[in-house]
Tab-separated table of C-alpha atoms and ligand atoms in Angstrom:
chain	number	residue	atom	x	y	z
A	21	MET	CA	-164.436	80.990	89.453
A	22	LEU	CA	-165.532	78.337	86.662
A	23	PRO	CA	-166.269	80.776	84.381
A	24	LEU	CA	-162.372	82.127	84.466
A	25	PHE	CA	-160.975	78.707	84.048
A	26	ILE	CA	-163.101	78.060	81.044
A	27	LEU	CA	-161.913	80.996	79.075
A	28	TRP	CA	-158.437	80.172	79.943
A	29	VAL	CA	-158.226	77.157	78.309
A	30	ILE	CA	-160.274	77.889	75.302
A	31	LEU	CA	-157.867	80.729	74.999
A	32	LEU	CA	-155.034	77.726	75.059
A	33	SER	CA	-157.241	75.107	72.898
A	34	GLY	CA	-158.191	77.877	70.812
A	35	ALA	CA	-154.608	78.991	69.993
A	36	SER	CA	-153.856	75.568	69.275
A	37	ALA	CA	-156.436	74.789	67.372
A	38	GLY	CA	-156.413	75.122	63.004
A	39	HIS	CA	-153.126	73.220	62.409
A	40	SER	CA	-153.194	70.972	59.442
A	41	ARG	CA	-152.894	67.244	61.670
A	42	ASP	CA	-149.816	66.718	59.496
A	43	CYS	CA	-147.395	69.231	61.652
A	44	SER	CA	-145.134	68.254	63.523
A	45	ARG	CA	-145.242	68.378	67.292
A	46	VAL	CA	-142.097	70.627	67.304
A	47	ASN	CA	-143.452	73.184	65.027
A	48	MET	CA	-147.150	72.869	66.466
A	49	ALA	CA	-145.750	73.629	69.930
A	50	ALA	CA	-143.877	76.639	67.869
A	51	GLN	CA	-146.853	78.536	66.882
A	52	VAL	CA	-148.795	77.736	69.775
A	53	GLN	CA	-149.929	81.225	70.325
A	54	THR	CA	-151.372	83.821	73.141
A	55	ARG	CA	-152.572	87.231	73.622
A	56	ALA	CA	-149.247	89.694	74.647
A	57	LEU	CA	-150.739	91.495	77.498
A	58	VAL	CA	-153.040	90.069	80.376
A	59	SER	CA	-154.969	91.963	82.409
A	60	VAL	CA	-153.670	92.631	86.150
A	61	GLN	CA	-157.548	91.295	87.062
A	62	TRP	CA	-156.890	88.356	85.290
A	63	LEU	CA	-154.155	87.281	86.497
A	64	ALA	CA	-155.368	88.386	90.081
A	65	ASP	CA	-158.078	85.879	89.095
A	66	ALA	CA	-155.837	83.090	87.632
A	67	VAL	CA	-153.524	83.476	91.092
A	68	ARG	CA	-156.975	83.327	93.229
A	69	ASN	CA	-158.740	80.472	91.382
A	70	LYS	CA	-155.017	78.387	92.004
A	71	LEU	CA	-154.286	78.128	88.570
A	72	VAL	CA	-150.812	78.811	88.775
A	73	GLY	CA	-148.661	75.601	88.367
A	74	PRO	CA	-147.168	73.478	85.283
A	75	LYS	CA	-149.621	75.198	82.463
A	76	LEU	CA	-149.062	79.065	83.957
A	77	ARG	CA	-145.996	80.418	85.877
A	78	ILE	CA	-145.365	83.823	86.340
A	79	LEU	CA	-142.221	85.690	86.370
A	80	ASP	CA	-140.602	88.561	87.597
A	81	THR	CA	-138.070	89.515	85.266
A	82	SER	CA	-137.063	92.707	86.667
A	83	TRP	CA	-133.604	94.420	85.266
A	84	TYR	CA	-132.706	97.682	85.577
A	85	LEU	CA	-129.529	99.920	84.846
A	86	PRO	CA	-126.872	99.279	87.088
A	87	SER	CA	-126.560	103.216	88.128
A	88	THR	CA	-130.267	102.333	89.857
A	89	LYS	CA	-128.413	100.333	92.235
A	90	ARG	CA	-131.722	98.488	92.586
A	91	ASP	CA	-131.225	94.807	93.953
A	92	THR	CA	-134.183	92.776	92.016
A	93	ARG	CA	-133.136	89.167	93.508
A	94	ASP	CA	-133.869	90.683	96.844
A	95	GLU	CA	-136.711	92.993	96.383
A	96	PHE	CA	-138.154	89.386	94.679
A	97	ALA	CA	-137.314	87.431	97.716
A	98	GLN	CA	-139.624	90.360	99.834
A	99	LYS	CA	-142.495	90.901	97.911
A	100	HIS	CA	-143.268	89.254	94.679
A	101	ILE	CA	-146.759	88.234	92.725
A	102	PRO	CA	-147.900	84.572	94.816
A	103	GLY	CA	-146.471	81.976	93.112
A	104	ALA	CA	-143.695	83.796	90.590
A	105	SER	CA	-140.184	82.347	90.332
A	106	PHE	CA	-137.196	84.894	89.255
A	107	LEU	CA	-135.932	85.341	86.070
A	108	ASP	CA	-132.141	86.959	85.918
A	109	ILE	CA	-131.416	88.454	82.457
A	110	ASP	CA	-127.958	88.800	83.038
A	111	GLU	CA	-127.916	85.272	83.961
A	112	CYS	CA	-129.656	83.816	81.330
A	113	SER	CA	-127.237	85.084	78.438
A	114	ASP	CA	-124.830	84.374	76.322
A	115	SER	CA	-121.793	84.449	79.446
A	116	THR	CA	-119.061	84.336	76.554
A	117	SER	CA	-120.115	87.682	74.773
A	118	PRO	CA	-118.188	90.803	75.306
A	119	TYR	CA	-121.176	92.320	75.470
A	120	ASP	CA	-124.428	93.431	77.785
A	121	HIS	CA	-126.638	90.716	78.504
A	122	MET	CA	-126.700	88.804	74.643
A	123	LEU	CA	-129.567	86.234	73.953
A	124	PRO	CA	-127.930	82.777	75.437
A	125	THR	CA	-128.059	79.706	73.320
A	126	PRO	CA	-130.970	77.777	72.839
A	127	SER	CA	-129.995	74.984	75.327
A	128	ASN	CA	-129.281	77.222	77.900
A	129	PHE	CA	-132.570	79.211	77.376
A	130	SER	CA	-133.978	75.604	77.565
A	131	GLN	CA	-131.784	74.660	81.064
A	132	TYR	CA	-132.410	77.695	82.515
A	133	VAL	CA	-136.279	78.524	81.924
A	134	GLY	CA	-137.161	74.602	82.701
A	135	ASP	CA	-135.266	75.138	85.781
A	136	LEU	CA	-138.197	77.546	86.661
A	137	GLY	CA	-140.809	75.217	85.984
A	138	ILE	CA	-141.306	76.006	82.613
A	139	GLY	CA	-142.316	73.593	79.485
A	140	ASN	CA	-143.203	73.969	76.343
A	141	ASP	CA	-146.682	74.147	77.019
A	142	THR	CA	-146.815	76.216	79.529
A	143	HIS	CA	-148.165	79.900	79.693
A	144	VAL	CA	-145.557	82.265	81.086
A	145	VAL	CA	-146.551	85.615	82.268
A	146	VAL	CA	-143.813	88.490	82.897
A	147	TYR	CA	-143.433	91.656	84.849
A	148	ASP	CA	-141.133	93.923	86.298
A	149	THR	CA	-141.550	96.251	88.920
A	150	SER	CA	-140.206	99.595	86.992
A	151	ASP	CA	-142.352	102.363	88.116
A	152	PHE	CA	-142.772	102.824	84.203
A	153	GLY	CA	-145.289	99.431	84.092
A	154	ALA	CA	-142.910	98.028	82.545
A	155	TYR	CA	-139.004	97.593	81.723
A	156	SER	CA	-137.720	94.818	81.216
A	157	ALA	CA	-140.828	92.482	81.085
A	158	PRO	CA	-141.018	92.696	76.863
A	159	ARG	CA	-137.791	91.720	76.567
A	160	VAL	CA	-137.964	88.746	78.360
A	161	TRP	CA	-141.068	87.909	76.382
A	162	TRP	CA	-139.680	88.571	73.046
A	163	MET	CA	-136.298	86.304	74.037
A	164	PHE	CA	-139.661	83.722	74.714
A	165	ARG	CA	-141.250	84.300	70.854
A	166	ALA	CA	-137.727	84.454	69.510
A	167	PHE	CA	-136.907	80.652	71.003
A	168	GLY	CA	-140.499	79.757	69.407
A	169	HIS	CA	-142.753	79.909	72.494
A	170	GLY	CA	-145.554	82.017	71.987
A	171	LEU	CA	-147.460	80.693	75.194
A	172	VAL	CA	-146.081	84.440	76.546
A	173	SER	CA	-148.067	87.305	78.250
A	174	VAL	CA	-146.854	90.641	79.211
A	175	LEU	CA	-148.650	91.313	82.719
A	176	ASP	CA	-150.053	95.141	81.555
A	177	GLY	CA	-149.102	97.588	84.204
A	178	GLY	CA	-146.540	95.668	86.192
A	179	MET	CA	-146.559	95.079	89.778
A	180	LYS	CA	-147.091	98.871	89.946
A	181	ASN	CA	-150.758	97.901	88.698
A	182	TRP	CA	-150.672	95.463	90.422
A	183	VAL	CA	-150.267	97.223	93.741
A	184	ALA	CA	-152.203	99.724	92.932
A	185	GLU	CA	-155.252	97.840	92.183
A	186	GLY	CA	-154.851	96.274	95.599
A	187	HIS	CA	-153.746	92.372	95.048
A	188	PRO	CA	-151.620	90.747	97.485
A	189	VAL	CA	-148.172	90.183	97.731
A	190	THR	CA	-146.095	87.465	99.224
A	191	SER	CA	-142.262	86.959	100.129
A	192	GLU	CA	-142.780	82.666	100.356
A	193	TYR	CA	-141.183	81.028	97.530
A	194	SER	CA	-141.507	77.448	96.464
A	195	LYS	CA	-139.318	76.263	93.786
A	196	PRO	CA	-141.405	74.839	90.674
A	197	GLU	CA	-140.574	70.977	89.741
A	198	ARG	CA	-138.330	71.498	86.781
A	199	GLN	CA	-140.112	70.673	83.480
A	200	GLU	CA	-138.260	69.773	79.757
A	201	PHE	CA	-138.457	73.042	77.742
A	202	ARG	CA	-137.455	72.589	73.874
A	203	ALA	CA	-136.016	76.542	72.364
A	204	THR	CA	-135.914	76.830	68.487
A	205	LEU	CA	-134.419	80.007	67.719
A	206	ASN	CA	-135.456	81.704	65.040
A	207	ALA	CA	-132.258	83.126	64.016
A	208	SER	CA	-133.931	86.084	61.890
A	209	TRP	CA	-135.408	87.958	64.710
A	210	VAL	CA	-132.078	88.711	65.761
A	211	LYS	CA	-129.917	91.450	63.967
A	212	SER	CA	-125.654	91.889	64.360
A	213	PHE	CA	-123.918	94.821	64.052
A	214	GLU	CA	-122.892	93.785	60.046
A	215	ASP	CA	-127.045	93.569	59.559
A	216	VAL	CA	-127.259	97.177	60.802
A	217	MET	CA	-123.814	98.284	59.254
A	218	GLU	CA	-125.415	96.937	56.044
A	219	ASN	CA	-128.819	98.466	56.335
A	220	ILE	CA	-127.132	101.777	57.059
A	221	ARG	CA	-125.806	101.385	53.440
A	222	THR	CA	-128.675	100.239	51.757
A	223	LYS	CA	-131.303	102.103	53.544
A	224	GLU	CA	-133.654	99.132	53.450
A	225	VAL	CA	-134.977	99.114	57.006
A	226	GLN	CA	-136.529	101.279	59.227
A	227	VAL	CA	-134.654	101.479	62.454
A	228	VAL	CA	-136.330	102.949	65.887
A	229	ASP	CA	-134.037	103.696	68.575
A	230	THR	CA	-135.755	103.735	72.515
A	231	ARG	CA	-133.668	105.328	74.446
A	232	ILE	CA	-134.470	108.928	75.915
A	233	SER	CA	-133.773	111.811	73.747
A	234	GLY	CA	-131.220	112.910	75.424
A	235	ARG	CA	-128.701	109.473	74.662
A	236	PHE	CA	-129.861	109.219	71.905
A	237	ASN	CA	-128.925	112.607	70.372
A	238	GLY	CA	-125.513	112.790	72.924
A	239	THR	CA	-126.388	115.669	75.241
A	240	GLU	CA	-127.132	113.073	77.967
A	241	PRO	CA	-125.036	110.296	79.601
A	242	GLU	CA	-124.730	106.783	78.418
A	243	PRO	CA	-125.130	104.557	82.127
A	244	ARG	CA	-121.872	102.753	81.110
A	245	GLU	CA	-118.816	105.221	81.291
A	246	ASP	CA	-116.523	103.608	78.737
A	247	ILE	CA	-119.168	104.423	76.264
A	248	LEU	CA	-120.779	108.020	74.844
A	249	PRO	CA	-124.026	108.422	73.685
A	250	GLY	CA	-125.315	109.161	70.387
A	251	HIS	CA	-126.846	107.104	67.633
A	252	PHE	CA	-126.181	105.508	64.480
A	253	PRO	CA	-127.447	106.946	61.042
A	254	GLY	CA	-131.176	106.287	60.110
A	255	ALA	CA	-132.083	106.091	63.486
A	256	ILE	CA	-135.398	106.903	64.260
A	257	ASN	CA	-135.814	107.838	67.905
A	258	ILE	CA	-139.444	106.668	70.069
A	259	PRO	CA	-138.262	106.824	73.825
A	260	PHE	CA	-139.838	103.649	75.187
A	261	THR	CA	-141.658	105.911	77.942
A	262	SER	CA	-143.683	107.040	74.976
A	263	LEU	CA	-145.762	104.137	74.587
A	264	ARG	CA	-147.536	103.830	77.851
A	265	ASP	CA	-150.328	105.809	79.982
A	266	ASP	CA	-149.458	107.644	83.255
A	267	SER	CA	-150.534	104.210	85.234
A	268	GLY	CA	-147.601	102.568	83.337
A	269	LYS	CA	-150.070	100.500	80.949
A	270	LEU	CA	-149.346	100.079	77.160
A	271	LEU	CA	-151.213	102.837	75.260
A	272	GLY	CA	-154.345	102.166	73.037
A	273	PRO	CA	-154.121	101.292	69.093
A	274	GLU	CA	-155.288	104.558	67.908
A	275	VAL	CA	-152.641	106.516	70.080
A	276	LEU	CA	-149.609	103.850	69.434
A	277	THR	CA	-150.136	104.087	65.981
A	278	LYS	CA	-149.946	108.288	65.856
A	279	ILE	CA	-146.528	107.529	67.941
A	280	PHE	CA	-145.675	105.351	64.655
A	281	LYS	CA	-147.235	107.766	62.117
A	282	ASP	CA	-145.498	111.010	64.243
A	283	ALA	CA	-142.257	109.390	64.226
A	284	GLY	CA	-142.374	108.607	60.359
A	285	VAL	CA	-142.335	104.878	60.702
A	286	ASP	CA	-144.428	102.942	58.231
A	287	LEU	CA	-145.288	99.344	59.945
A	288	GLN	CA	-145.992	97.669	56.712
A	289	ARG	CA	-142.331	98.192	55.858
A	290	PRO	CA	-140.060	96.224	57.887
A	291	LEU	CA	-138.660	97.561	61.192
A	292	TRP	CA	-135.621	96.726	63.480
A	293	VAL	CA	-135.362	98.342	66.826
A	294	THR	CA	-132.149	98.728	68.983
A	295	CYS	CA	-131.554	100.860	71.995
A	296	GLY	CA	-129.167	100.787	75.570
A	297	SER	CA	-128.615	96.804	75.150
A	298	GLY	CA	-131.252	95.408	73.565
A	299	VAL	CA	-134.067	95.757	76.591
A	300	THR	CA	-135.957	98.573	76.040
A	301	ALA	CA	-136.268	98.253	72.419
A	302	CYS	CA	-138.313	95.019	73.114
A	303	HIS	CA	-141.485	97.790	74.133
A	304	VAL	CA	-141.526	98.408	70.584
A	305	VAL	CA	-141.522	95.288	69.663
A	306	LEU	CA	-144.569	94.875	71.544
A	307	ALA	CA	-146.348	97.994	70.644
A	308	ALA	CA	-146.107	96.994	67.214
A	309	HIS	CA	-147.636	93.159	67.979
A	310	GLN	CA	-150.355	95.112	69.243
A	311	LEU	CA	-150.958	96.798	65.983
A	312	GLY	CA	-150.709	93.656	64.026
A	313	TYR	CA	-147.090	93.619	63.035
A	314	PRO	CA	-145.685	90.669	64.806
A	315	GLY	CA	-142.210	90.686	62.426
A	316	VAL	CA	-140.190	93.772	63.925
A	317	CYS	CA	-136.471	92.370	64.745
A	318	VAL	CA	-134.168	93.439	67.419
A	319	TYR	CA	-130.584	94.121	67.226
A	320	ASP	CA	-129.418	92.341	70.393
A	321	GLY	CA	-125.812	94.104	71.020
A	322	SER	CA	-127.473	97.933	70.501
A	323	TRP	CA	-125.822	100.904	71.227
A	324	VAL	CA	-123.082	99.111	73.984
A	325	GLU	CA	-122.103	97.155	71.166
A	326	TRP	CA	-122.099	99.922	68.400
A	327	PHE	CA	-119.774	102.574	70.143
A	328	GLN	CA	-117.311	100.211	70.587
A	329	ARG	CA	-117.404	98.753	67.264
A	330	ALA	CA	-118.173	101.546	64.480
A	331	SER	CA	-116.159	103.978	63.352
A	332	PRO	CA	-116.222	107.772	64.169
A	333	GLU	CA	-118.677	108.310	60.700
A	334	HIS	CA	-121.215	106.068	62.225
A	335	ILE	CA	-121.896	108.105	64.957
A	336	ILE	CA	-123.810	111.041	65.778
A	337	SER	CA	-123.973	113.153	68.289
A	338	GLU	CA	-124.663	116.380	69.542
A	339	GLY	CA	-122.241	116.022	72.455
A	340	LYS	CA	-118.694	114.812	72.640
A	341	VAL	CA	-117.457	112.912	69.866
A	342	LYS	CA	-115.658	109.352	69.885
A	343	LYS	CA	-112.055	109.202	69.079
A	344	GLU	CA	-110.744	107.125	66.347
B	244	NAG	C1	-142.331	69.722	73.502
B	244	NAG	O1	-141.219	69.793	72.445
B	244	NAG	C2	-140.985	68.496	72.857
B	244	NAG	C3	-139.895	68.725	71.279
B	244	NAG	O2	-139.816	69.905	70.532
B	244	NAG	C4	-141.892	67.357	72.080
B	244	NAG	O3	-140.997	66.436	72.272
B	244	NAG	C5	-142.709	67.218	73.601
B	244	NAG	O4	-143.806	66.091	73.433
B	244	NAG	C6	-143.563	69.105	73.978
B	244	NAG	N1	-144.031	69.145	75.160
B	244	NAG	C7	-144.802	69.561	75.287
B	244	NAG	C8	-145.892	69.140	76.384
B	244	NAG	O5	-145.621	70.125	74.451
B	245	NAG	C1	-123.770	77.637	78.296
B	245	NAG	O1	-124.336	77.371	79.780
B	245	NAG	C2	-123.040	76.564	80.204
B	245	NAG	C3	-123.257	75.972	81.448
B	245	NAG	O2	-123.948	76.516	82.470
B	245	NAG	C4	-121.662	77.382	80.284
B	245	NAG	O3	-120.513	76.652	80.607
B	245	NAG	C5	-121.779	78.149	78.846
B	245	NAG	O4	-120.561	79.334	79.229
B	245	NAG	C6	-122.862	78.221	78.438
B	245	NAG	N1	-122.731	79.183	77.149
B	245	NAG	C7	-123.313	80.275	76.813
B	245	NAG	C8	-123.022	80.087	75.072
B	245	NAG	O5	-123.835	81.263	77.194
B	246	NAG	C1	-138.875	82.864	61.081
B	246	NAG	O1	-139.241	84.028	61.337
B	246	NAG	C2	-139.865	84.357	60.183
B	246	NAG	C3	-140.341	86.052	60.132
B	246	NAG	O2	-141.506	85.928	61.349
B	246	NAG	C4	-141.128	84.081	59.519
B	246	NAG	O3	-141.010	84.112	58.131
B	246	NAG	C5	-140.030	82.069	59.422
B	246	NAG	O4	-141.010	81.398	59.138
B	246	NAG	C6	-139.589	81.605	61.043
B	246	NAG	N1	-138.873	80.578	60.282
B	246	NAG	C7	-139.352	79.304	61.339
B	246	NAG	C8	-138.183	78.161	61.200
B	246	NAG	O5	-139.888	79.226	62.142
B	247	NAG	C1	-131.816	116.215	73.020
B	247	NAG	O1	-132.654	115.928	73.940
B	247	NAG	C2	-132.086	117.048	74.861
B	247	NAG	C3	-133.520	116.214	76.252
B	247	NAG	O2	-134.212	115.369	76.116
B	247	NAG	C4	-133.628	117.806	74.254
B	247	NAG	O3	-133.624	118.976	75.334
B	247	NAG	C5	-133.077	118.341	73.309
B	247	NAG	O4	-133.803	119.357	73.207
B	247	NAG	C6	-132.595	117.618	72.425
B	247	NAG	N1	-131.651	117.541	70.855
B	247	NAG	C7	-132.689	118.125	70.009
B	247	NAG	C8	-132.072	118.861	68.949
B	247	NAG	O5	-133.459	117.214	69.739
């Protein structure tokens, strides 16, 4: 019990050490980092040692395509990792946007996660219940980071591996006590329709699209009926599922490096990511981060916005084409 606790303290204090004393508290809070992945064993030890509380919060962030008809809130109510709360990506979003679950404002994000008992010195561990081992959790990991909170980790392998390794789940829930969270958005991490359009002209930045190949090349339908499949000029396809092993854990650095290389992506150069609605794109942000490239940006509107706004010349598809 003791070694784990000490390790955890070292992890937190070690991460925040090394900043000059004249840093303002705001900047210090924004710069505290932790590792991007924690193992099922690490979290199981933390839960068993009762470390879950104001300094460590677990979030079930499960969100799936509406076509799966999964009621993730109800699934959470029945079964979650002990001590976890539920973060709803659709609710924690910009309610004024016509596009799907766009980033909320910093103050709305602060309000939402503060209500889940998260303050700006809370280590947040995110997971979801996908059979892939992760689906939406990397998106929420990225959201915290975009809002200046580096103290966030993805549970490697998610609920799938938590259960497979024999750890307990529960239906018990007690709402954590509210904490004060102060988000500061680094707007340069988020790319717009205009940014992507400009980049199609300049070709300065590589853009990876993480949808499955059929949706990318136009031969399989998009989940939304009003949207046809396809991709924009210059996009490179790396399906998010290709970044995980059979058990659902993120692949190791050698294999990940090879995947980027084989796809023709140079991680030394700027990289943006896109997908259907900005969720699975974050798997590439996480993978690149693990390889030492933390600066991958997300096109938040992704294909849902692109298809609705772009003219047919900017939509490449082997299938049915968009009408003018
Ligand atoms: C959180 O951030 C706010 C403002 O950025 C700061 O005043 C406060 O002390 C921070 N709280 C913690 C617990 O770090
Ligand atoms: C922020 O939250 C308020 C209160 O819930 C809501 O009325 C408003 O629309 C939200 N703003 C955005 C941009 O989502
Ligand atoms: C925003 O992120 C960029 C890229 O990581 C970084 O260079 C810049 O310093 C950040 N800005 C702030 C205000 O933290
Ligand atoms: C398009 O995607 C489908 C489904 O993955 C695949 O069978 C087909 O070979 C792809 N076409 C091209 C040209 O890559």
